[in-house]
mmCIF file of C-alpha atoms in Angstrom:
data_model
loop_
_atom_site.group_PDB
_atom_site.id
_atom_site.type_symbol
_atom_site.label_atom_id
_atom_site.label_comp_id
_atom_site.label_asym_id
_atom_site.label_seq_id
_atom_site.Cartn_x
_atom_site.Cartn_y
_atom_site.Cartn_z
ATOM 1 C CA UNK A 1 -6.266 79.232 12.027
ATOM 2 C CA UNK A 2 -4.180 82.227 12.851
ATOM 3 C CA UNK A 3 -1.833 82.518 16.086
ATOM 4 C CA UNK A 4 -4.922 84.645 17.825
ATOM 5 C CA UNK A 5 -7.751 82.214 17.489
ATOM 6 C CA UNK A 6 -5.657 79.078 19.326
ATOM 7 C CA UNK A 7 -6.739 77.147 21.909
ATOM 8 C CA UNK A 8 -4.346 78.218 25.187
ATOM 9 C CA UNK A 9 -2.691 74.564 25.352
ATOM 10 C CA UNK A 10 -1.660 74.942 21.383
ATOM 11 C CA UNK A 11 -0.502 78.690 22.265
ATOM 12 C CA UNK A 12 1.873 77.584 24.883
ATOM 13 C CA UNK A 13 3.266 74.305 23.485
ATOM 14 C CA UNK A 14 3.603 75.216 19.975
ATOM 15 C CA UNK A 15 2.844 78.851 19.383
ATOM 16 C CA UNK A 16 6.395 79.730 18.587
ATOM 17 C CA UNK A 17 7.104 76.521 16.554
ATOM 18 C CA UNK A 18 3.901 77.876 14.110
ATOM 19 C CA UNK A 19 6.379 79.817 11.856
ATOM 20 C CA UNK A 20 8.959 76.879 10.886
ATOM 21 C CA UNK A 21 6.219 74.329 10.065
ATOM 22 C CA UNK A 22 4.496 77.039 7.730
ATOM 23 C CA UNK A 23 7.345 76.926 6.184
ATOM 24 C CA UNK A 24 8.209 73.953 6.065
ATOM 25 C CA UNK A 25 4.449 73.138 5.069
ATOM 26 C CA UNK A 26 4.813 75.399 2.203
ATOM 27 C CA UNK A 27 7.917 74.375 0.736
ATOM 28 C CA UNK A 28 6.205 71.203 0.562
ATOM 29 C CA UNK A 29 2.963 71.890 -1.458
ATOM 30 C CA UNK A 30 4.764 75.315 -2.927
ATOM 31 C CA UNK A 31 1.832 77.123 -1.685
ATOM 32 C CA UNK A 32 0.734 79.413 0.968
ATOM 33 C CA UNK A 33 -2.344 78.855 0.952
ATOM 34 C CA UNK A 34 -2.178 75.051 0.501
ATOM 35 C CA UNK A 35 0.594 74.743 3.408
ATOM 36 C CA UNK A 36 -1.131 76.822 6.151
ATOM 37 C CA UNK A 37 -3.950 74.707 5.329
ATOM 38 C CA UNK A 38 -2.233 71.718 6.244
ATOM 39 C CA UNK A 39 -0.886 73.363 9.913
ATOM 40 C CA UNK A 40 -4.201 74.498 10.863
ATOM 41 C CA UNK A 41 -5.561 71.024 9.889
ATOM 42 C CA UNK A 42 -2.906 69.584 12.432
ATOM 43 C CA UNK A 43 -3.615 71.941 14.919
ATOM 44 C CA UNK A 44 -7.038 71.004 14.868
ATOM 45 C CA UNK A 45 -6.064 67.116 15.200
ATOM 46 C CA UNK A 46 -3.866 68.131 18.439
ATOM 47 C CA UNK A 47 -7.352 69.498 19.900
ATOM 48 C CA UNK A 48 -8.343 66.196 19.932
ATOM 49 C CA UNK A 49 -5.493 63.694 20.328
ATOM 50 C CA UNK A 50 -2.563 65.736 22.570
ATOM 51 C CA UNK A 51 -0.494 62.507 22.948
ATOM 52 C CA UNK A 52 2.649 62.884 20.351
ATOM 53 C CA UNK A 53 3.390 65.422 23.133
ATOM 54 C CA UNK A 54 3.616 62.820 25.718
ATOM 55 C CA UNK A 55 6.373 60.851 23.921
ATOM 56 C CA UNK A 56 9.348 62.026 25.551
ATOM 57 C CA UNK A 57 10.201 64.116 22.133
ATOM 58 C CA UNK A 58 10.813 68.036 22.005
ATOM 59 C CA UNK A 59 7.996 70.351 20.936
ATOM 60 C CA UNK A 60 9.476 70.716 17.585
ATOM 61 C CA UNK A 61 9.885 66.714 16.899
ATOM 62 C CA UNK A 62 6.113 65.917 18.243
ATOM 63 C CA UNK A 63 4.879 69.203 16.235
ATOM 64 C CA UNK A 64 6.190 68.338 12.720
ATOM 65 C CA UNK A 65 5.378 63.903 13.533
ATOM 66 C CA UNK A 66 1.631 65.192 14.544
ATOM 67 C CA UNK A 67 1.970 67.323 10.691
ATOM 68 C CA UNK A 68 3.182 63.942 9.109
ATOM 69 C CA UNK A 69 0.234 62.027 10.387
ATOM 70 C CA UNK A 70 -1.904 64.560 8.349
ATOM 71 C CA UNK A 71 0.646 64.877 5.557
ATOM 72 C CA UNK A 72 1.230 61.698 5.141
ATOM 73 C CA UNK A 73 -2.809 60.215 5.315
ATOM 74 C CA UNK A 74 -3.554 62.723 2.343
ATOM 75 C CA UNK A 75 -1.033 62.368 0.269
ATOM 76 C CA UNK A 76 -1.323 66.034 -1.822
ATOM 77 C CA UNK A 77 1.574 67.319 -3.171
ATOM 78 C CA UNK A 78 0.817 70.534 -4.513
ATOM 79 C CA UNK A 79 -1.094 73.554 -3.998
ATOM 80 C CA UNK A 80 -4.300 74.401 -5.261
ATOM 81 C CA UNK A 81 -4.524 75.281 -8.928
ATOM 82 C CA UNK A 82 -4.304 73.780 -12.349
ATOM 83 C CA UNK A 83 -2.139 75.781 -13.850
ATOM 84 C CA UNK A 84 0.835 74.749 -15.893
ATOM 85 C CA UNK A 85 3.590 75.079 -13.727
ATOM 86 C CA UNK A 86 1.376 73.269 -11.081
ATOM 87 C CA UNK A 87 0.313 70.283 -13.761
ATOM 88 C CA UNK A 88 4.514 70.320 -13.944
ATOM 89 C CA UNK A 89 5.570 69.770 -10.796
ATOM 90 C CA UNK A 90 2.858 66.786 -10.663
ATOM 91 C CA UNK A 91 4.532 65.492 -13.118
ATOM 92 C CA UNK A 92 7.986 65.765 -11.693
ATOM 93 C CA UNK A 93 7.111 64.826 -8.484
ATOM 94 C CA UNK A 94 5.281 61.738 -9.691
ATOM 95 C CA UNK A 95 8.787 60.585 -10.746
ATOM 96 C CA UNK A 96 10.760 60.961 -7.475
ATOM 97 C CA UNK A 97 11.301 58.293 -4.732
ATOM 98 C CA UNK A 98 8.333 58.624 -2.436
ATOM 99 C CA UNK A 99 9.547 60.767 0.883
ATOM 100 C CA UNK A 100 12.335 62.097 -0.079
ATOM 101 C CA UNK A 101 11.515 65.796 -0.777
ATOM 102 C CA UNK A 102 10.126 65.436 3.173
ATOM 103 C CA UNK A 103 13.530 64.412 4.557
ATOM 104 C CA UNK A 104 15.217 66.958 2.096
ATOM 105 C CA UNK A 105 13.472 69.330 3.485
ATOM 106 C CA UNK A 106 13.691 68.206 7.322
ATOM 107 C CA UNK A 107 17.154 68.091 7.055
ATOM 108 C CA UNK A 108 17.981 71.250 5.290
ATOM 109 C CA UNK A 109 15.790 73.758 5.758
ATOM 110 C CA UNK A 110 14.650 73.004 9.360
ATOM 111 C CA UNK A 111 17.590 70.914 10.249
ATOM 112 C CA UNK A 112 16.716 68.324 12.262
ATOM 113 C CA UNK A 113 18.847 65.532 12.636
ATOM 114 C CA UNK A 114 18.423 62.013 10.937
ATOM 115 C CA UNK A 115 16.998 60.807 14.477
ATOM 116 C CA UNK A 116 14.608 62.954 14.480
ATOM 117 C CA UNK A 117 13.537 62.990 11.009
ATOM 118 C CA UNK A 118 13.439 59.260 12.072
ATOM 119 C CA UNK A 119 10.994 59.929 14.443
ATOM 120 C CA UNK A 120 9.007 62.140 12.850
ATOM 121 C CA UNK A 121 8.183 59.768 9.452
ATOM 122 C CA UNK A 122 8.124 56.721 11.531
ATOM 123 C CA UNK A 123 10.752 55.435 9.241
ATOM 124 C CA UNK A 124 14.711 53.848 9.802
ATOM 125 C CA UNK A 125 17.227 56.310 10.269
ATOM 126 C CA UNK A 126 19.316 54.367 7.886
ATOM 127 C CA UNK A 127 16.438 54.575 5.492
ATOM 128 C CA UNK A 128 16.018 58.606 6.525
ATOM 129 C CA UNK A 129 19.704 59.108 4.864
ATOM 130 C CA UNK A 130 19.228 56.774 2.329
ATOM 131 C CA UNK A 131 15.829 59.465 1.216
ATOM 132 C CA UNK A 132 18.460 62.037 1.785
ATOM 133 C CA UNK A 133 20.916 61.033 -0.833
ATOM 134 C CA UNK A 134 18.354 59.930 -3.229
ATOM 135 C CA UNK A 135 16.579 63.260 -2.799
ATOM 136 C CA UNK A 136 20.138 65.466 -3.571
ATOM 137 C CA UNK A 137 20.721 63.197 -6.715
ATOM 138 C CA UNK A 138 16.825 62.726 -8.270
ATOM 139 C CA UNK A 139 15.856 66.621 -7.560
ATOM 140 C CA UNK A 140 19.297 68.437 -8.718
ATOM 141 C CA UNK A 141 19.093 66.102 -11.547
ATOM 142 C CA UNK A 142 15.564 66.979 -12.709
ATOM 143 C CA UNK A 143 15.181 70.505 -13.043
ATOM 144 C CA UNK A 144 17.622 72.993 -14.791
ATOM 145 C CA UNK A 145 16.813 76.533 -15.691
ATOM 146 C CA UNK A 146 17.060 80.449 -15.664
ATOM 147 C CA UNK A 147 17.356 82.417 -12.173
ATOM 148 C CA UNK A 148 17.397 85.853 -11.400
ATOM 149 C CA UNK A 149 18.851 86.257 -7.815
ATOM 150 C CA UNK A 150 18.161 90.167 -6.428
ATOM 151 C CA UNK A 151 20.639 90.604 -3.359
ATOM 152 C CA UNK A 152 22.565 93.796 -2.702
ATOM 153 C CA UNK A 153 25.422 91.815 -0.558
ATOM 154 C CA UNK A 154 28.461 91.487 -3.582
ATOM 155 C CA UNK A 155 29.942 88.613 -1.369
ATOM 156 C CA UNK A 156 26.392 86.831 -0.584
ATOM 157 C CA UNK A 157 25.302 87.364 -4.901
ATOM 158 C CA UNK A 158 28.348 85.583 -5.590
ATOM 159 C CA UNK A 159 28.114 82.527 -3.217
ATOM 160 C CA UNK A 160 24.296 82.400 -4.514
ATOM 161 C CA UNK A 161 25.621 82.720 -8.174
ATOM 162 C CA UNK A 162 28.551 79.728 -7.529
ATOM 163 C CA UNK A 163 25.603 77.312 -5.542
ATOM 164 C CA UNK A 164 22.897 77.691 -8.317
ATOM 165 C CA UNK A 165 25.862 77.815 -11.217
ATOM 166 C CA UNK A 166 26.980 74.784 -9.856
ATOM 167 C CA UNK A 167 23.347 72.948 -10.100
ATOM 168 C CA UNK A 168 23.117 73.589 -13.659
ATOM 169 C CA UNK A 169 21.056 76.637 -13.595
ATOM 170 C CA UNK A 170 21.920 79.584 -15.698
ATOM 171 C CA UNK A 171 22.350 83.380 -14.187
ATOM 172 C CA UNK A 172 20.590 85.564 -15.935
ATOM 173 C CA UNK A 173 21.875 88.221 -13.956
ATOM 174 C CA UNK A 174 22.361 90.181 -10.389
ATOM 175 C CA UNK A 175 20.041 92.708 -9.237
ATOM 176 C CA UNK A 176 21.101 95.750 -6.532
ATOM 177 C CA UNK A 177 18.088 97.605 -6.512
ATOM 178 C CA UNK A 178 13.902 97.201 -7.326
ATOM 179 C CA UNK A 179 14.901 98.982 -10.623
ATOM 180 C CA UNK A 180 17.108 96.851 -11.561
ATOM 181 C CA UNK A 181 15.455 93.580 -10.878
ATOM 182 C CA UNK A 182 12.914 94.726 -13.151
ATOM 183 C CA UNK A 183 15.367 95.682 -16.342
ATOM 184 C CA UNK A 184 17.137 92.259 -16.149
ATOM 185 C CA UNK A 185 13.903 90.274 -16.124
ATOM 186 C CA UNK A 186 12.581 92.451 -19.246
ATOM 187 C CA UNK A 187 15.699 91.274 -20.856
ATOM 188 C CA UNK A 188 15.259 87.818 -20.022
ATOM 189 C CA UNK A 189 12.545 85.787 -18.531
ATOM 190 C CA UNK A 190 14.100 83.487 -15.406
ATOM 191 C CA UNK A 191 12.404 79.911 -14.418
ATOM 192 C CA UNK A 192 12.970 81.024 -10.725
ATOM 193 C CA UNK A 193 13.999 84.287 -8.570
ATOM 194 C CA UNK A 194 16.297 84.123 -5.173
ATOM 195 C CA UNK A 195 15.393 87.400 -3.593
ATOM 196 C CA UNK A 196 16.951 89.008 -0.376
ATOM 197 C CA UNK A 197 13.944 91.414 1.212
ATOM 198 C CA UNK A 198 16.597 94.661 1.641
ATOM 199 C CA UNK A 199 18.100 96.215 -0.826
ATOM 200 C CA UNK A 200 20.797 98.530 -1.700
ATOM 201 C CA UNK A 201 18.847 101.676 -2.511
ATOM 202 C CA UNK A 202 16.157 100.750 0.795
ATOM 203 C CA UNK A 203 14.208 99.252 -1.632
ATOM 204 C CA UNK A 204 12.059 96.188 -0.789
ATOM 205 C CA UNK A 205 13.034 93.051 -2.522
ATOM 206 C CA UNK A 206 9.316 91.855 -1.753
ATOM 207 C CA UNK A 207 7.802 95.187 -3.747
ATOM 208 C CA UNK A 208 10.167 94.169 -6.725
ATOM 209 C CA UNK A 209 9.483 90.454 -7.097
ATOM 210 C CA UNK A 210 5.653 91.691 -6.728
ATOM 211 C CA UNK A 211 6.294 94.053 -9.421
ATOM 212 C CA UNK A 212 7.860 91.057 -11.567
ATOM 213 C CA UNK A 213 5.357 88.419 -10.925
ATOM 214 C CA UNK A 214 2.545 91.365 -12.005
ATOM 215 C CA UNK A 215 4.280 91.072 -15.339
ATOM 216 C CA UNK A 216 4.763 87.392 -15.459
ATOM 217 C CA UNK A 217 2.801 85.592 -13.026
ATOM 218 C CA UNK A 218 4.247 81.845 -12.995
ATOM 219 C CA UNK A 219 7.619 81.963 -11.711
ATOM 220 C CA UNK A 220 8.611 80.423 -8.591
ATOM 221 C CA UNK A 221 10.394 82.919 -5.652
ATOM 222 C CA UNK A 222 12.994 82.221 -2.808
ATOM 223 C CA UNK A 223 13.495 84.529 -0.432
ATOM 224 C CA UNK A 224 16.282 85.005 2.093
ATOM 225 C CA UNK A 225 16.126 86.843 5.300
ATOM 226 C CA UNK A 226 17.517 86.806 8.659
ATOM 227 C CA UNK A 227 14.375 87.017 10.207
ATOM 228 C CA UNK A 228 11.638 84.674 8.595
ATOM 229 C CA UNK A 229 9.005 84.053 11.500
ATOM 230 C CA UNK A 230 7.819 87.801 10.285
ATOM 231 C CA UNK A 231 7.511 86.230 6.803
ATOM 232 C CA UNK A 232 5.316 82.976 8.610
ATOM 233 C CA UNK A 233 2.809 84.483 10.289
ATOM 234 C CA UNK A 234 -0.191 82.452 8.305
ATOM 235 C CA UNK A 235 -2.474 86.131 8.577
ATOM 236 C CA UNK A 236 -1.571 87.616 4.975
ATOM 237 C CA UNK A 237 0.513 86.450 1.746
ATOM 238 C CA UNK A 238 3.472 85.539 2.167
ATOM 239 C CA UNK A 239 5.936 83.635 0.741
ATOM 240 C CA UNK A 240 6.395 79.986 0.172
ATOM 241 C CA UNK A 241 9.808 79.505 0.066
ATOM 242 C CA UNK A 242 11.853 81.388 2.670
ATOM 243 C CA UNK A 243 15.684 81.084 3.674
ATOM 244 C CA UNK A 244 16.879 81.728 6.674
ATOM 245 C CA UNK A 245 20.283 83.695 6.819
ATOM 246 C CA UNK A 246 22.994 82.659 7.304
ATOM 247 C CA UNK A 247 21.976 80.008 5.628
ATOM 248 C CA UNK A 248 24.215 76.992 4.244
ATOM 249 C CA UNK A 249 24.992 75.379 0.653
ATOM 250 C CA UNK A 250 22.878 72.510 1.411
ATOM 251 C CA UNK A 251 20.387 74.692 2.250
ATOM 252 C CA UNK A 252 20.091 77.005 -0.599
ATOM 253 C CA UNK A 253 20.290 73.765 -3.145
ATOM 254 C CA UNK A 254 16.935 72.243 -1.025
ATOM 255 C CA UNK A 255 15.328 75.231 -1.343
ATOM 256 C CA UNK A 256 16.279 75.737 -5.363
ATOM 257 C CA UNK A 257 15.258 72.154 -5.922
ATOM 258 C CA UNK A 258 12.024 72.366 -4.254
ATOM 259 C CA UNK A 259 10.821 75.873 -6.034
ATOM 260 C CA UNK A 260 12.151 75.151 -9.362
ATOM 261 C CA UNK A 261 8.764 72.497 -9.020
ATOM 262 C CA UNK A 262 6.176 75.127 -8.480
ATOM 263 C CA UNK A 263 4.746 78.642 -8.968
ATOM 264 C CA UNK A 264 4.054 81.195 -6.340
ATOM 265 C CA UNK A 265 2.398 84.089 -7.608
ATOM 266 C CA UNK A 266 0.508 85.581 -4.396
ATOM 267 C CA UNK A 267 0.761 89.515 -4.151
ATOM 268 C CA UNK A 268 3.305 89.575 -0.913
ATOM 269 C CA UNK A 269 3.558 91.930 2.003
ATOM 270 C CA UNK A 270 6.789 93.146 3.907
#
């Protein structure tokens, strides 16, 4: 259900909200398709049952607790597919404490407080930082790897290079420019690619990490702008995992840990 096609009372309460739950819907299943899914199938619940808005929370906290309700009754973890990296991150996932990657991500990425990640599971917030802690520990500690990080800021790479470096991840290298995004992943095949969307030469970022997963196919891609609503949208592909800049350590470690579980291999538009 794209921004156009909502009912009026969803337009006004929420219509601005739409492009942090996509994301945050996404990072979740590590699909596009898969998470957008799940916001339209919330929006559709809200046609119906309007009352998590009459709760005394904020837009954003009754938005994301009506998601949860659907989340939470289904249960899937993943996107669609049976690929290998997908039949992976089942696997992984299947080993992790049960909510945590939710209030990871709540707290991170869209960074709500504990209160209202609280609110939104329906859960302690004793037991929301207790999911936090376990999430940091059981996520950094499952998944090492290869990443290629494309960003044309010198002071920016190297922050990236020190975060990931310091999860156990290997660099295999720094890309300026499209071209030379492409020449380091010839020389060596990364697990997972940070990407800014501007680049040096005024080259896209998006155009070079399309260009890479036409060769390859299977690796999982963060990118990191300043603006990602205009990467949210839910009417073309788009990106799973998005960063918002400036973004923080803890921030850029949630979004590593969560990727470095899937594939997203959609052709992507700037």
């Amino acid at each position: 259900m794209s921004q156009a096609t909502e009912p009026s009372f969803l337009s006004v309460a929420v219509a601005d909200l739409l492009p942090y739950l996509r994301r945050y819907a996404r990072a979740l299943t590590g699909s596009q398709t898969s998470g957008d899914n799940y916001v339209a199938a919330t929006l559709e619940a809200l046609l119906t049952d309007r009352s998590v808005f009459d709760q005394g929370h904020s837009k954003k906290v009754a938005l994301f607790r009506a998601f949860h309700l659907i989340w939470s009754s289904s249960g899937a973890p993943v996107g669609e597919g049976d690929n290998g990296l997908a039949r992976r991150a089942q696997s992984h996932m299947a080993r992790l404490t049960t909510n945590t990657r939710e209030a990871l991500l709540l707290y991170t990425i869209e960074e709500f407080s504990a209160g209202d990640i609280a609110t939104i599971m329906e859960i302690e917030e004793s037991e929301v930082r207790h999911l936090i802690d376990t999430a940091r520990r059981e996520m950094e500690e499952s998944i090492t790897g290869r990443v290629l990080v494309i960003e044309d800021e010198p002071i920016i790479a190297m922050d990236i290079q020190d975060i990931v470096a310091d999860m156990g991840h290997a660099i295999t290298g720094v890309a300026r420019t499209h071209t030379e995004a492409v020449e380091l992943f010839k020389k060596e095949k990364p697990d997972l690619i940070l990407s800014d969307i501007q680049l040096a030469d005024g080259s896209s970022g998006i155009e070079a990490v399309n260009e890479i997963l036409g060769l390859a196919g299977d690796i999982p891609v963060i990118f990191i702008t300043a603006f990602p609503e205009r990467l949210l949208t839910g009417e073309r592909p788009e990106p799973a995992f998005v960063i918002t800049k400036p973004y923080s350590e803890d921030q850029v470690r949630s979004a590593v840990s969560q990727a470095s579980f899937f594939s997203s291999t959609e052709t992507l538009h700037a």
